[in-house]
Amino acid sequence: MRTAVDLLGRQLDEAYRMIRERVDGLTDDEFWWEPVHGCWTVRPNARGRWAADYEEPDPDPAPFTTIAWRLVHVAECKLMYHEHAFGPARLVWPDLDSPHTAAAAIAALEDGHRLLAADLEGLEDEELERPRLTNWGEKWPMWRIFWTMIHHDLHHGAEIGALRDLYRLSGTGNELAQSI
């Protein structure tokens, strides 16, 4: 008989495999490609660290984001949810020095997944309803933290796949940006 933890673990792994396959072979040119003017991406900040562009509150409409932004966002969210729900809850967004190459961002994605998979391993179904702190200061049941990361992998993985297709079909990537 399957348990809720087993099912959640399978979903977490399957969603991760999907995004991981979508970034296999990702080049730095694709990572940084800006298909339209004014994209949010990852860039050095005033503190001398790299960070994903972000504003609070989110602009409406939000800017289009690069593969770099999307991949770093997923990887860093995994780290932050782990840190606050299962770790010491000391790390804050300004402390991060975001990956700024395709290879480093993929490695961060892999590391984040390993942390969350280990957090889930060994839990009992009853524990999934237990509240845990999020990096936003809210308390959520544990299952919601894992489900949010599953959703992130599926959502942003699909976007990354579509952007890689557009990049490939546009040749160098420049023709598409000029036509939009």
CSV table of C-alpha atoms in Angstrom, one decimal:
chain,number,residue,atom,x,y,z
A,1,MET,CA,0.0,0.0,0.0
A,2,ARG,CA,1.3,3.4,-1.0
A,3,THR,CA,1.5,6.2,1.6
A,4,ALA,CA,0.9,9.9,1.0
A,5,VAL,CA,4.6,10.4,1.6
A,6,ASP,CA,5.5,7.8,-1.0
A,7,LEU,CA,3.2,9.5,-3.5
A,8,LEU,CA,4.5,13.0,-2.7
A,9,GLY,CA,8.1,11.7,-3.1
A,10,ARG,CA,7.3,10.2,-6.5
A,11,GLN,CA,5.7,13.4,-7.7
A,12,LEU,CA,8.6,15.4,-6.4
A,13,ASP,CA,11.1,13.2,-8.2
A,14,GLU,CA,9.1,13.1,-11.4
A,15,ALA,CA,8.6,16.9,-11.6
A,16,TYR,CA,12.3,17.3,-10.9
A,17,ARG,CA,13.3,14.9,-13.6
A,18,MET,CA,11.2,16.9,-16.1
A,19,ILE,CA,12.9,20.2,-15.3
A,20,ARG,CA,16.3,18.5,-15.1
A,21,GLU,CA,15.8,17.0,-18.6
A,22,ARG,CA,14.7,20.4,-20.0
A,23,VAL,CA,18.0,22.0,-18.9
A,24,ASP,CA,20.3,19.1,-20.0
A,25,GLY,CA,22.9,20.6,-22.3
A,26,LEU,CA,21.9,24.2,-21.5
A,27,THR,CA,24.5,26.7,-22.8
A,28,ASP,CA,25.4,30.0,-21.3
A,29,ASP,CA,24.1,31.7,-24.5
A,30,GLU,CA,20.7,30.2,-23.9
A,31,PHE,CA,20.9,30.9,-20.2
A,32,TRP,CA,21.4,34.6,-20.8
A,33,TRP,CA,19.3,35.0,-23.9
A,34,GLU,CA,16.8,37.9,-23.7
A,35,PRO,CA,14.1,37.3,-26.2
A,36,VAL,CA,12.5,40.7,-25.6
A,37,HIS,CA,13.8,44.1,-24.3
A,38,GLY,CA,13.7,44.6,-20.5
A,39,CYS,CA,13.8,41.0,-19.4
A,40,TRP,CA,14.4,40.2,-15.8
A,41,THR,CA,17.6,38.1,-15.4
A,42,VAL,CA,20.4,37.5,-13.0
A,43,ARG,CA,22.9,40.3,-12.5
A,44,PRO,CA,25.4,41.7,-10.0
A,45,ASN,CA,23.8,43.8,-7.3
A,46,ALA,CA,24.9,46.7,-5.2
A,47,ARG,CA,26.4,44.3,-2.6
A,48,GLY,CA,28.7,42.8,-5.2
A,49,ARG,CA,26.7,39.6,-5.3
A,50,TRP,CA,24.7,38.1,-8.2
A,51,ALA,CA,21.0,38.1,-7.7
A,52,ALA,CA,17.8,37.5,-9.7
A,53,ASP,CA,15.9,40.7,-10.5
A,54,TYR,CA,12.9,41.1,-8.2
A,55,GLU,CA,10.6,43.9,-7.0
A,56,GLU,CA,8.1,44.1,-4.2
A,57,PRO,CA,5.3,44.3,-4.9
A,58,ASP,CA,5.6,42.5,-8.2
A,59,PRO,CA,5.1,44.9,-11.1
A,60,ASP,CA,1.8,44.4,-13.0
A,61,PRO,CA,2.4,43.2,-15.6
A,62,ALA,CA,5.6,41.4,-14.5
A,63,PRO,CA,8.6,41.6,-16.9
A,64,PHE,CA,9.4,38.7,-19.1
A,65,THR,CA,12.1,36.5,-17.5
A,66,THR,CA,15.2,34.8,-19.0
A,67,ILE,CA,16.0,31.1,-18.6
A,68,ALA,CA,18.7,32.4,-16.2
A,69,TRP,CA,16.0,34.0,-14.0
A,70,ARG,CA,13.7,31.1,-14.1
A,71,LEU,CA,16.3,28.4,-13.4
A,72,VAL,CA,17.9,30.4,-10.6
A,73,HIS,CA,14.5,31.2,-9.1
A,74,VAL,CA,13.6,27.5,-8.9
A,75,ALA,CA,17.0,26.5,-7.5
A,76,GLU,CA,17.0,29.2,-4.9
A,77,CYS,CA,13.4,28.6,-3.9
A,78,LYS,CA,14.2,24.9,-3.2
A,79,LEU,CA,17.1,26.1,-1.0
A,80,MET,CA,15.1,28.7,0.9
A,81,TYR,CA,12.1,26.4,1.5
A,82,HIS,CA,14.5,23.7,2.8
A,83,GLU,CA,16.4,26.3,5.0
A,84,HIS,CA,13.3,27.7,6.6
A,85,ALA,CA,11.1,24.6,6.9
A,86,PHE,CA,13.7,22.0,7.8
A,87,GLY,CA,17.0,23.9,8.5
A,88,PRO,CA,18.1,26.6,10.8
A,89,ALA,CA,16.0,29.4,9.1
A,90,ARG,CA,18.9,31.9,9.1
A,91,LEU,CA,19.5,32.4,5.4
A,92,VAL,CA,17.8,35.4,3.8
A,93,TRP,CA,17.5,36.4,0.1
A,94,PRO,CA,20.2,39.1,0.3
A,95,ASP,CA,22.7,36.6,1.6
A,96,LEU,CA,22.5,34.5,-1.6
A,97,ASP,CA,25.1,34.9,-4.3
A,98,SER,CA,23.0,33.5,-7.3
A,99,PRO,CA,24.6,31.2,-9.8
A,100,HIS,CA,25.5,33.0,-13.0
A,101,THR,CA,26.4,30.3,-15.4
A,102,ALA,CA,24.2,27.6,-16.8
A,103,ALA,CA,26.3,24.9,-15.2
A,104,ALA,CA,26.3,26.5,-11.8
A,105,ALA,CA,22.5,27.0,-11.9
A,106,ILE,CA,22.0,23.4,-12.9
A,107,ALA,CA,24.2,22.3,-10.0
A,108,ALA,CA,22.2,24.5,-7.6
A,109,LEU,CA,19.0,23.0,-8.9
A,110,GLU,CA,20.4,19.5,-8.2
A,111,ASP,CA,21.6,20.5,-4.7
A,112,GLY,CA,18.2,22.0,-3.9
A,113,HIS,CA,16.4,18.9,-5.0
A,114,ARG,CA,18.6,16.6,-3.0
A,115,LEU,CA,17.9,18.7,0.1
A,116,LEU,CA,14.1,18.6,-0.3
A,117,ALA,CA,14.1,14.9,-1.2
A,118,ALA,CA,16.1,14.2,2.0
A,119,ASP,CA,13.7,16.3,4.0
A,120,LEU,CA,10.8,14.2,2.7
A,121,GLU,CA,12.5,10.9,3.2
A,122,GLY,CA,11.5,9.1,6.4
A,123,LEU,CA,8.5,11.3,7.1
A,124,GLU,CA,5.3,9.6,8.2
A,125,ASP,CA,1.9,10.6,6.6
A,126,GLU,CA,0.7,12.2,9.8
A,127,GLU,CA,3.6,14.6,9.8
A,128,LEU,CA,2.6,16.1,6.5
A,129,GLU,CA,0.0,18.2,8.2
A,130,ARG,CA,2.5,19.6,10.7
A,131,PRO,CA,3.1,23.3,10.1
A,132,ARG,CA,6.5,24.5,9.0
A,133,LEU,CA,8.0,27.9,8.6
A,134,THR,CA,8.4,29.3,5.0
A,135,ASN,CA,10.9,31.8,3.9
A,136,TRP,CA,8.0,34.3,3.7
A,137,GLY,CA,7.4,34.0,7.4
A,138,GLU,CA,4.2,32.0,7.1
A,139,LYS,CA,3.6,28.6,8.4
A,140,TRP,CA,2.3,26.0,6.0
A,141,PRO,CA,1.7,22.2,6.4
A,142,MET,CA,4.7,20.3,5.2
A,143,TRP,CA,2.8,18.8,2.2
A,144,ARG,CA,2.2,22.3,0.9
A,145,ILE,CA,6.0,23.1,0.9
A,146,PHE,CA,6.7,20.0,-1.2
A,147,TRP,CA,3.7,20.6,-3.5
A,148,THR,CA,4.9,24.2,-4.1
A,149,MET,CA,8.3,22.9,-5.2
A,150,ILE,CA,6.6,20.3,-7.5
A,151,HIS,CA,4.5,23.1,-9.0
A,152,HIS,CA,7.6,25.2,-9.5
A,153,ASP,CA,9.5,22.5,-11.3
A,154,LEU,CA,6.6,21.7,-13.6
A,155,HIS,CA,5.6,25.4,-14.3
A,156,HIS,CA,9.1,26.8,-14.8
A,157,GLY,CA,10.4,23.7,-16.4
A,158,ALA,CA,7.7,24.0,-19.1
A,159,GLU,CA,8.6,27.7,-19.6
A,160,ILE,CA,12.3,26.9,-19.9
A,161,GLY,CA,11.6,24.2,-22.4
A,162,ALA,CA,9.5,26.6,-24.6
A,163,LEU,CA,12.2,29.3,-24.3
A,164,ARG,CA,14.9,26.7,-25.4
A,165,ASP,CA,12.7,25.8,-28.4
A,166,LEU,CA,12.3,29.5,-29.3
A,167,TYR,CA,16.1,30.0,-29.0
A,168,ARG,CA,16.8,27.0,-31.2
A,169,LEU,CA,14.3,28.0,-33.8
A,170,SER,CA,15.4,31.6,-33.9
A,171,GLY,CA,19.0,30.8,-35.0
A,172,THR,CA,21.1,33.0,-32.8
A,173,GLY,CA,18.2,34.3,-30.8
A,174,ASN,CA,18.5,37.8,-32.1
A,175,GLU,CA,16.1,37.5,-35.0
A,176,LEU,CA,13.2,36.7,-32.7
A,177,ALA,CA,13.9,39.6,-30.3
A,178,GLN,CA,14.0,42.0,-33.2
A,179,SER,CA,10.7,40.8,-34.6
A,180,ILE,CA,8.8,41.2,-31.4
